[in-house]
Amino acid sequence: MTWDRDNASEDETASGGSRDPVIGGGTNVLDLGPAGAAPTLVDPFGRAITYLRVSVTDRCDFRCVYCMAEQMTFLPRRELLALEELDRLCSAFVGLGVRKLRITGGEPLVRRGILGLFRSLSRHLSAGALRELTLTTNGSRLAPHAADLAACGVRRINVSLDTLDPGRFRQITRIGELSQVLAGLDAAVAAGLRVKINVVALNGINDQEIPALMHWCAGRGFDMTVIEVMPMGEIGSHNRLEQYLPLSALRERLEERFTLTPLGVRTGGPAHYVFVEELGLRLGFIAPQTHNFCEGCNRVRLTCTGRLYLCLGQGNSADLRQVLRSGADDRALRTSIRCAIDRKPKGHDFIIDREHTRPAVDRHMNVTGG
Ligand code: SAM
Ligand code: SF4
């Protein structure tokens, strides 16, 4: 279906249709042993897979110019995994040694009943099988949900915010309201959630504002990460080459104004962290094109249709929905997951330059959630 401006801001809770079933208490819920006893997923390059990112919907109430085209065709609802199925898959991964779950999207907080999934998954935190349950959000629905998320054991969240200027915010998100995101951040702070702000560096759009964003984050006690534009999916009339700002160039500019001390923290992810001495700010750089981050990769990505992507920048995937819906028991499900991990590629091939203006992969970032 086409998601137009009129219903883009509609909450799925208000959109009719059948409710997702109650989750977490059914017969399909895996019984997990203690964390230390869990087997580990290891890919062919010896990388332990301990982190699963789950896109619970491809829909979003924004249309960020680097992420989506203005007119997007979203999946019919019947294609989506029910929350109970998402719970079963996440639980299978936890049983196989995944220690961190990130719920993302599209915008995860527009998925109807999503708090039920958080509540259900929090049992793995209580059991000690999962170390962290977290989410990445655009912040538009955070105000009503922050306290409930904290009650589910969420301790830190990533909020994407590319500018503090309301007009520029509208220009970047096409339909977003900055004030809603700021209210969401206030609610997150009030609920005791730690916040990291994700900023996509956009040449000629928000790059001049990045020092101001750094000051603002430091003042609010937030961490901040800048992200290089990645060539994923068609984005209509917008041109990625024009948007693209190599983070190596941004970092050089920042070093003229600030002292950036490398922190040497590695999270198994793409970010390199520095400490900004003048501000007391922890600043991350995610630069897939200017700094290849694949060698320590510890993660895989599950889409809302149950497709497991083994690398953000490659097409290799496995259809776990088909496995679930064919009536697989827990043992067969685990075997399918292990077989998929055996096909994890070594790394991605992101390049943006004049010869490579087409997306490196056809799917948009909202399919896998970043
Ligand atoms: N809607 C949520 C949000 O914006 O935080 C979660 C999903 S969004 C796809 C996850 C992250 O991917 C966001 O921080 C967003 O800025 C980033 N992102 C989206 N498209 C991107 C692209 N083409 N290149 C780099 N980052 C991108
Ligand atoms: Fe939506 Fe996040 Fe993509 Fe922006 S980056 S359009 S908020 S999914």
Tab-separated table of C-alpha atoms and ligand atoms in Angstrom:
chain	number	residue	atom	x	y	z
A	1	MET	CA	0.000	0.000	0.000
A	2	THR	CA	1.072	3.607	-0.439
A	3	TRP	CA	1.635	5.453	2.807
A	4	ASP	CA	0.614	9.029	2.184
A	5	ARG	CA	0.940	12.139	4.270
A	6	ASP	CA	-2.607	11.893	5.596
A	7	ASN	CA	-2.090	8.655	7.425
A	8	ALA	CA	1.641	8.904	7.974
A	9	SER	CA	1.224	10.220	11.488
A	10	GLU	CA	-1.577	7.824	12.365
A	11	ASP	CA	-0.729	5.591	15.270
A	12	GLU	CA	-1.232	1.955	14.387
A	13	THR	CA	-3.007	1.554	17.734
A	14	ALA	CA	-5.768	3.720	16.353
A	15	SER	CA	-5.897	2.195	12.916
A	16	GLY	CA	-8.349	-0.663	13.421
A	17	GLY	CA	-7.702	-4.251	12.385
A	18	SER	CA	-7.148	-7.177	14.693
A	19	ARG	CA	-4.923	-6.818	17.728
A	20	ASP	CA	-1.677	-8.715	17.929
A	21	PRO	CA	-2.016	-11.691	20.254
A	22	VAL	CA	-0.849	-11.574	23.846
A	23	ILE	CA	2.771	-12.649	23.794
A	24	GLY	CA	5.332	-14.188	26.036
A	25	GLY	CA	3.229	-16.762	27.814
A	26	GLY	CA	2.528	-19.241	25.014
A	27	THR	CA	3.771	-22.764	24.524
A	28	ASN	CA	6.284	-21.631	21.916
A	29	VAL	CA	8.309	-19.571	24.347
A	30	LEU	CA	11.800	-21.025	24.601
A	31	ASP	CA	12.993	-22.047	28.002
A	32	LEU	CA	16.455	-20.532	28.330
A	33	GLY	CA	19.194	-21.746	30.550
A	34	PRO	CA	21.518	-19.398	32.444
A	35	ALA	CA	23.619	-17.000	30.345
A	36	GLY	CA	26.885	-18.851	30.856
A	37	ALA	CA	25.395	-22.130	29.618
A	38	ALA	CA	24.114	-20.728	26.324
A	39	PRO	CA	25.824	-21.923	23.151
A	40	THR	CA	27.429	-19.289	20.971
A	41	LEU	CA	26.804	-18.436	17.335
A	42	VAL	CA	30.106	-18.132	15.492
A	43	ASP	CA	30.316	-17.203	11.815
A	44	PRO	CA	32.804	-18.635	9.254
A	45	PHE	CA	35.263	-15.816	10.036
A	46	GLY	CA	35.314	-16.650	13.738
A	47	ARG	CA	33.128	-13.702	14.760
A	48	ALA	CA	30.764	-14.444	17.679
A	49	ILE	CA	27.244	-13.176	16.951
A	50	THR	CA	25.933	-11.692	20.167
A	51	TYR	CA	23.809	-8.799	18.927
A	52	LEU	CA	20.475	-8.918	17.085
A	53	ARG	CA	18.789	-5.843	15.644
A	54	VAL	CA	15.107	-6.296	14.939
A	55	SER	CA	13.113	-4.051	12.624
A	56	VAL	CA	9.535	-4.439	13.874
A	57	THR	CA	7.909	-2.389	11.108
A	58	ASP	CA	9.000	-0.796	7.847
A	59	ARG	CA	6.577	2.097	8.435
A	60	CYS	CA	7.515	5.469	9.756
A	61	ASP	CA	5.884	8.776	10.577
A	62	PHE	CA	8.865	10.651	9.042
A	63	ARG	CA	10.354	10.538	5.529
A	64	CYS	CA	13.994	11.488	6.118
A	65	VAL	CA	15.583	12.556	2.834
A	66	TYR	CA	18.570	10.187	3.184
A	67	CYS	CA	16.441	7.191	4.248
A	68	MET	CA	13.284	7.167	2.140
A	69	ALA	CA	11.634	8.581	-0.947
A	70	GLU	CA	8.699	10.916	-0.322
A	71	GLN	CA	6.201	8.358	-1.657
A	72	MET	CA	6.934	4.948	-0.219
A	73	THR	CA	5.126	1.670	-0.707
A	74	PHE	CA	5.059	-0.171	2.588
A	75	LEU	CA	4.441	-3.834	3.203
A	76	PRO	CA	0.876	-5.074	3.553
A	77	ARG	CA	0.231	-5.854	7.237
A	78	ARG	CA	-0.287	-9.565	6.514
A	79	GLU	CA	3.389	-9.802	5.502
A	80	LEU	CA	4.543	-8.754	8.958
A	81	LEU	CA	5.436	-11.211	11.675
A	82	ALA	CA	3.008	-11.091	14.580
A	83	LEU	CA	4.568	-9.839	17.802
A	84	GLU	CA	4.346	-13.387	19.141
A	85	GLU	CA	6.441	-14.610	16.203
A	86	LEU	CA	8.963	-11.815	16.733
A	87	ASP	CA	9.155	-12.821	20.374
A	88	ARG	CA	9.776	-16.447	19.463
A	89	LEU	CA	12.550	-15.560	17.014
A	90	CYS	CA	14.234	-13.128	19.411
A	91	SER	CA	14.041	-15.740	22.158
A	92	ALA	CA	15.627	-18.351	19.894
A	93	PHE	CA	18.541	-15.977	19.270
A	94	VAL	CA	18.887	-15.313	22.997
A	95	GLY	CA	18.962	-19.068	23.507
A	96	LEU	CA	21.823	-19.208	21.020
A	97	GLY	CA	23.933	-16.653	22.863
A	98	VAL	CA	22.664	-13.265	21.670
A	99	ARG	CA	23.134	-10.865	24.583
A	100	LYS	CA	21.872	-7.601	23.134
A	101	LEU	CA	18.575	-6.922	21.360
A	102	ARG	CA	17.866	-3.621	19.651
A	103	ILE	CA	14.312	-2.932	18.511
A	104	THR	CA	14.265	-0.617	15.514
A	105	GLY	CA	12.334	0.042	12.297
A	106	GLY	CA	11.051	2.054	10.336
A	107	GLU	CA	9.860	3.731	13.489
A	108	PRO	CA	9.448	1.004	16.126
A	109	LEU	CA	7.092	3.038	18.305
A	110	VAL	CA	4.451	3.238	15.538
A	111	ARG	CA	4.011	-0.557	15.624
A	112	ARG	CA	0.765	-1.420	17.352
A	113	GLY	CA	1.260	-3.259	20.637
A	114	ILE	CA	5.050	-2.816	20.613
A	115	LEU	CA	5.188	-2.281	24.370
A	116	GLY	CA	3.854	-5.821	24.727
A	117	LEU	CA	6.930	-7.116	22.906
A	118	PHE	CA	9.230	-5.140	25.203
A	119	ARG	CA	7.361	-6.433	28.266
A	120	SER	CA	7.636	-9.985	27.042
A	121	LEU	CA	11.317	-9.800	26.074
A	122	SER	CA	12.188	-8.250	29.419
A	123	ARG	CA	11.822	-11.748	30.945
A	124	HIS	CA	15.195	-12.576	29.391
A	125	LEU	CA	16.728	-9.604	31.235
A	126	SER	CA	15.241	-10.794	34.511
A	127	ALA	CA	16.535	-14.316	33.827
A	128	GLY	CA	20.053	-12.977	33.170
A	129	ALA	CA	20.104	-14.451	29.657
A	130	LEU	CA	20.022	-11.027	27.986
A	131	ARG	CA	22.311	-8.166	28.954
A	132	GLU	CA	20.603	-5.343	27.117
A	133	LEU	CA	17.229	-4.588	25.587
A	134	THR	CA	17.198	-1.282	23.773
A	135	LEU	CA	15.747	0.656	20.857
A	136	THR	CA	16.517	3.187	18.160
A	137	THR	CA	13.742	5.709	17.618
A	138	ASN	CA	13.083	9.006	15.895
A	139	GLY	CA	11.649	10.179	19.230
A	140	SER	CA	8.256	11.275	17.896
A	141	ARG	CA	6.347	8.800	20.149
A	142	LEU	CA	8.782	8.747	23.022
A	143	ALA	CA	6.843	11.095	25.289
A	144	PRO	CA	3.977	8.651	25.945
A	145	HIS	CA	6.220	5.557	25.994
A	146	ALA	CA	9.448	6.471	27.812
A	147	ALA	CA	8.325	5.520	31.333
A	148	ASP	CA	6.893	2.183	30.131
A	149	LEU	CA	10.105	1.380	28.278
A	150	ALA	CA	12.115	2.055	31.429
A	151	ALA	CA	9.742	-0.208	33.367
A	152	CYS	CA	10.526	-2.984	30.833
A	153	GLY	CA	14.216	-2.805	31.714
A	154	VAL	CA	15.328	-0.530	28.869
A	155	ARG	CA	18.234	1.503	30.232
A	156	ARG	CA	19.609	3.409	27.225
A	157	ILE	CA	18.137	4.426	23.909
A	158	ASN	CA	19.348	5.903	20.624
A	159	VAL	CA	17.363	8.847	19.329
A	160	SER	CA	17.946	10.117	15.797
A	161	LEU	CA	18.050	13.900	15.595
A	162	ASP	CA	19.910	15.676	12.804
A	163	THR	CA	19.202	19.307	13.687
A	164	LEU	CA	17.812	21.560	16.413
A	165	ASP	CA	16.379	24.033	13.918
A	166	PRO	CA	12.615	23.438	13.402
A	167	GLY	CA	12.680	24.486	9.726
A	168	ARG	CA	15.690	22.332	8.905
A	169	PHE	CA	14.142	19.483	10.866
A	170	ARG	CA	11.093	19.697	8.613
A	171	GLN	CA	13.327	19.898	5.534
A	172	ILE	CA	15.224	16.727	6.541
A	173	THR	CA	12.303	14.643	7.841
A	174	ARG	CA	9.834	16.100	5.305
A	175	ILE	CA	6.931	15.740	7.798
A	176	GLY	CA	8.397	15.635	11.312
A	177	GLU	CA	7.792	18.056	14.221
A	178	LEU	CA	10.916	18.911	16.203
A	179	SER	CA	8.917	19.861	19.316
A	180	GLN	CA	7.566	16.290	19.620
A	181	VAL	CA	11.062	14.843	19.587
A	182	LEU	CA	12.278	17.344	22.185
A	183	ALA	CA	9.299	16.466	24.398
A	184	GLY	CA	10.163	12.791	23.918
A	185	LEU	CA	13.724	13.428	25.017
A	186	ASP	CA	12.506	15.251	28.144
A	187	ALA	CA	10.318	12.231	28.955
A	188	ALA	CA	13.253	9.869	28.407
A	189	VAL	CA	15.429	11.875	30.802
A	190	ALA	CA	12.601	12.005	33.357
A	191	ALA	CA	12.263	8.203	33.091
A	192	GLY	CA	15.982	7.791	33.813
A	193	LEU	CA	16.897	6.538	30.320
A	194	ARG	CA	20.401	7.237	29.065
A	195	VAL	CA	20.323	8.814	25.617
A	196	LYS	CA	22.631	8.719	22.620
A	197	ILE	CA	21.784	11.091	19.797
A	198	ASN	CA	22.387	9.794	16.256
A	199	VAL	CA	23.152	12.536	13.722
A	200	VAL	CA	23.480	11.758	10.009
A	201	ALA	CA	26.057	14.215	8.613
A	202	LEU	CA	24.531	15.861	5.546
A	203	ASN	CA	26.725	17.980	3.340
A	204	GLY	CA	25.439	21.548	3.103
A	205	ILE	CA	22.368	20.749	5.214
A	206	ASN	CA	23.385	20.179	8.840
A	207	ASP	CA	27.193	19.872	8.733
A	208	GLN	CA	27.707	23.445	9.966
A	209	GLU	CA	25.416	22.720	12.917
A	210	ILE	CA	27.313	19.710	14.217
A	211	PRO	CA	29.432	21.686	16.747
A	212	ALA	CA	26.212	23.232	18.123
A	213	LEU	CA	24.661	19.767	18.394
A	214	MET	CA	27.773	18.620	20.263
A	215	HIS	CA	27.419	21.489	22.757
A	216	TRP	CA	23.732	20.700	23.196
A	217	CYS	CA	24.335	16.979	23.757
A	218	ALA	CA	27.099	17.682	26.260
A	219	GLY	CA	24.840	20.140	28.111
A	220	ARG	CA	22.092	17.530	28.388
A	221	GLY	CA	24.411	14.681	29.344
A	222	PHE	CA	23.757	12.775	26.102
A	223	ASP	CA	26.324	10.834	24.072
A	224	MET	CA	26.369	11.622	20.366
A	225	THR	CA	27.252	9.677	17.224
A	226	VAL	CA	27.650	11.077	13.735
A	227	ILE	CA	26.785	8.744	10.872
A	228	GLU	CA	28.000	8.868	7.302
A	229	VAL	CA	25.299	8.593	4.626
A	230	MET	CA	25.049	5.011	3.353
A	231	PRO	CA	23.887	4.161	-0.179
A	232	MET	CA	20.743	2.158	0.663
A	233	GLY	CA	17.566	2.300	-1.432
A	234	GLU	CA	16.275	4.872	-3.904
A	235	ILE	CA	15.501	8.262	-2.321
A	236	GLY	CA	13.604	9.946	-5.159
A	237	SER	CA	14.764	13.360	-6.307
A	238	HIS	CA	17.437	13.612	-3.586
A	239	ASN	CA	21.016	12.923	-4.608
A	240	ARG	CA	23.241	10.908	-2.257
A	241	LEU	CA	26.414	12.267	-3.776
A	242	GLU	CA	25.293	15.788	-2.807
A	243	GLN	CA	24.281	14.613	0.694
A	244	TYR	CA	27.463	12.668	1.266
A	245	LEU	CA	30.033	14.132	3.639
A	246	PRO	CA	33.010	11.869	4.384
A	247	LEU	CA	33.407	11.752	8.147
A	248	SER	CA	37.178	11.956	7.721
A	249	ALA	CA	36.612	15.521	6.429
A	250	LEU	CA	34.187	16.323	9.246
A	251	ARG	CA	36.622	15.021	11.827
A	252	GLU	CA	39.420	17.208	10.447
A	253	ARG	CA	37.146	20.229	10.733
A	254	LEU	CA	36.197	19.334	14.306
A	255	GLU	CA	39.840	18.880	15.249
A	256	GLU	CA	40.464	22.534	14.370
A	257	ARG	CA	38.065	23.497	17.196
A	258	PHE	CA	38.141	20.633	19.677
A	259	THR	CA	40.582	18.180	21.229
A	260	LEU	CA	39.370	14.694	20.243
A	261	THR	CA	40.989	12.008	22.382
A	262	PRO	CA	40.442	8.474	21.001
A	263	LEU	CA	38.710	6.318	23.600
A	264	GLY	CA	39.670	2.944	22.180
A	265	VAL	CA	36.212	1.610	23.084
A	266	ARG	CA	35.049	-1.038	20.599
A	267	THR	CA	31.516	-2.311	20.785
A	268	GLY	CA	31.778	-4.907	18.010
A	269	GLY	CA	30.013	-2.276	15.924
A	270	PRO	CA	30.981	0.345	13.408
A	271	ALA	CA	31.464	3.287	15.785
A	272	HIS	CA	34.832	4.742	16.748
A	273	TYR	CA	34.627	6.834	19.903
A	274	VAL	CA	36.502	9.919	20.991
A	275	PHE	CA	36.244	12.097	24.075
A	276	VAL	CA	35.764	15.798	23.310
A	277	GLU	CA	37.888	17.339	26.044
A	278	GLU	CA	36.438	20.870	25.910
A	279	LEU	CA	32.858	19.600	26.231
A	280	GLY	CA	33.183	16.415	28.265
A	281	LEU	CA	31.324	14.644	25.433
A	282	ARG	CA	31.622	11.059	24.221
A	283	LEU	CA	31.388	11.311	20.449
A	284	GLY	CA	31.139	8.371	18.037
A	285	PHE	CA	31.814	8.251	14.313
A	286	ILE	CA	30.094	5.652	12.115
A	287	ALA	CA	31.864	5.822	8.782
A	288	PRO	CA	31.303	2.684	6.712
A	289	GLN	CA	32.917	4.153	3.609
A	290	THR	CA	35.860	5.954	5.114
A	291	HIS	CA	36.591	3.329	7.742
A	292	ASN	CA	35.777	-0.301	7.156
A	293	PHE	CA	34.249	-1.721	10.323
A	294	CYS	CA	33.498	-5.296	9.336
A	295	GLU	CA	36.328	-7.243	10.911
A	296	GLY	CA	34.836	-7.133	14.408
A	297	CYS	CA	31.178	-7.384	13.352
A	298	ASN	CA	29.078	-9.127	16.030
A	299	ARG	CA	25.573	-8.512	14.680
A	300	VAL	CA	22.829	-9.671	12.365
A	301	ARG	CA	19.522	-8.031	11.459
A	302	LEU	CA	15.989	-9.391	11.425
A	303	THR	CA	13.284	-7.650	9.389
A	304	CYS	CA	9.616	-7.360	10.273
A	305	THR	CA	8.872	-10.113	7.743
A	306	GLY	CA	11.272	-12.534	9.422
A	307	ARG	CA	14.081	-12.205	6.912
A	308	LEU	CA	17.488	-12.412	8.551
A	309	TYR	CA	20.105	-10.185	6.901
A	310	LEU	CA	23.631	-11.247	7.660
A	311	CYS	CA	25.284	-7.962	6.640
A	312	LEU	CA	23.881	-4.411	6.379
A	313	GLY	CA	25.604	-3.837	3.056
A	314	GLN	CA	25.018	-7.189	1.322
A	315	GLY	CA	21.993	-9.143	0.130
A	316	ASN	CA	22.731	-12.471	1.907
A	317	SER	CA	19.641	-13.417	3.888
A	318	ALA	CA	17.535	-16.272	5.236
A	319	ASP	CA	13.733	-16.543	5.419
A	320	LEU	CA	12.976	-17.396	9.047
A	321	ARG	CA	9.261	-16.635	8.674
A	322	GLN	CA	8.952	-19.585	6.352
A	323	VAL	CA	10.739	-21.746	8.931
A	324	LEU	CA	8.422	-20.523	11.710
A	325	ARG	CA	5.258	-20.945	9.700
A	326	SER	CA	6.165	-24.419	8.487
A	327	GLY	CA	5.673	-25.520	12.091
A	328	ALA	CA	9.349	-25.887	12.990
A	329	ASP	CA	9.997	-26.820	16.605
A	330	ASP	CA	12.630	-24.973	18.630
A	331	ARG	CA	15.415	-27.355	17.655
A	332	ALA	CA	14.678	-26.931	13.913
A	333	LEU	CA	14.479	-23.167	14.351
A	334	ARG	CA	17.881	-23.099	16.038
A	335	THR	CA	19.335	-25.232	13.229
A	336	SER	CA	18.009	-22.796	10.603
A	337	ILE	CA	19.553	-19.870	12.465
A	338	ARG	CA	22.916	-21.637	12.713
A	339	CYS	CA	22.827	-22.470	8.970
A	340	ALA	CA	22.130	-18.810	8.186
A	341	ILE	CA	25.029	-17.602	10.346
A	342	ASP	CA	27.277	-19.969	8.397
A	343	ARG	CA	26.592	-17.747	5.378
A	344	LYS	CA	27.534	-14.404	6.967
A	345	PRO	CA	29.742	-12.550	4.455
A	346	LYS	CA	33.062	-11.031	5.377
A	347	GLY	CA	32.003	-7.428	4.825
A	348	HIS	CA	30.171	-4.779	2.828
A	349	ASP	CA	31.029	-2.858	-0.357
A	350	PHE	CA	29.636	0.607	0.309
A	351	ILE	CA	31.035	3.245	-2.036
A	352	ILE	CA	29.597	6.655	-2.896
A	353	ASP	CA	31.381	8.542	-5.656
A	354	ARG	CA	30.657	9.786	-9.164
A	355	GLU	CA	30.944	6.276	-10.630
A	356	HIS	CA	28.740	4.720	-7.926
A	357	THR	CA	25.592	6.810	-7.691
A	358	ARG	CA	23.228	3.796	-7.549
A	359	PRO	CA	22.399	2.287	-4.134
A	360	ALA	CA	24.818	-0.465	-3.045
A	361	VAL	CA	21.762	-2.419	-1.904
A	362	ASP	CA	18.192	-1.858	-3.121
A	363	ARG	CA	16.518	-2.079	0.268
A	364	HIS	CA	16.060	1.097	2.305
A	365	MET	CA	17.470	1.505	5.787
A	366	ASN	CA	13.973	1.193	7.281
A	367	VAL	CA	13.910	-2.480	6.222
A	368	THR	CA	16.778	-3.447	8.500
A	369	GLY	CA	16.721	-0.464	10.861
A	370	GLY	CA	20.335	0.644	10.468
B	1	SAM	N1	13.236	5.423	12.754
B	1	SAM	C1	14.241	5.182	13.720
B	1	SAM	C2	15.265	6.294	13.724
B	1	SAM	O1	15.285	7.101	12.791
B	1	SAM	O2	16.033	6.325	14.665
B	1	SAM	C3	14.933	3.853	13.585
B	1	SAM	C4	15.245	3.371	12.208
B	1	SAM	S1	16.410	4.349	11.287
B	1	SAM	C5	16.447	3.464	9.766
B	1	SAM	C6	17.940	3.931	12.100
B	1	SAM	C7	19.084	4.880	11.849
B	1	SAM	O3	19.479	4.789	10.489
B	1	SAM	C8	18.797	6.340	12.109
B	1	SAM	O4	19.756	6.869	12.988
B	1	SAM	C9	18.903	6.995	10.760
B	1	SAM	O5	19.355	8.304	10.850
B	1	SAM	C10	19.873	6.075	10.048
B	1	SAM	N2	19.776	6.078	8.587
B	1	SAM	C11	18.696	5.897	7.806
B	1	SAM	N3	19.026	5.895	6.505
B	1	SAM	C12	20.369	6.077	6.438
B	1	SAM	C13	21.309	6.151	5.369
B	1	SAM	N4	20.953	6.017	4.088
B	1	SAM	N5	22.609	6.336	5.691
B	1	SAM	C14	22.998	6.443	7.001
B	1	SAM	N6	22.158	6.377	8.041
B	1	SAM	C15	20.849	6.194	7.772
B	2	SF4	FE1	11.924	7.054	9.561
B	2	SF4	FE2	14.165	6.632	10.899
B	2	SF4	FE3	14.123	6.427	8.204
B	2	SF4	FE4	13.871	8.827	9.310
B	2	SF4	S1	15.654	7.477	9.462
B	2	SF4	S2	12.573	7.986	7.663
B	2	SF4	S3	12.773	8.380	11.163
B	2	SF4	S4	13.067	5.140	9.617
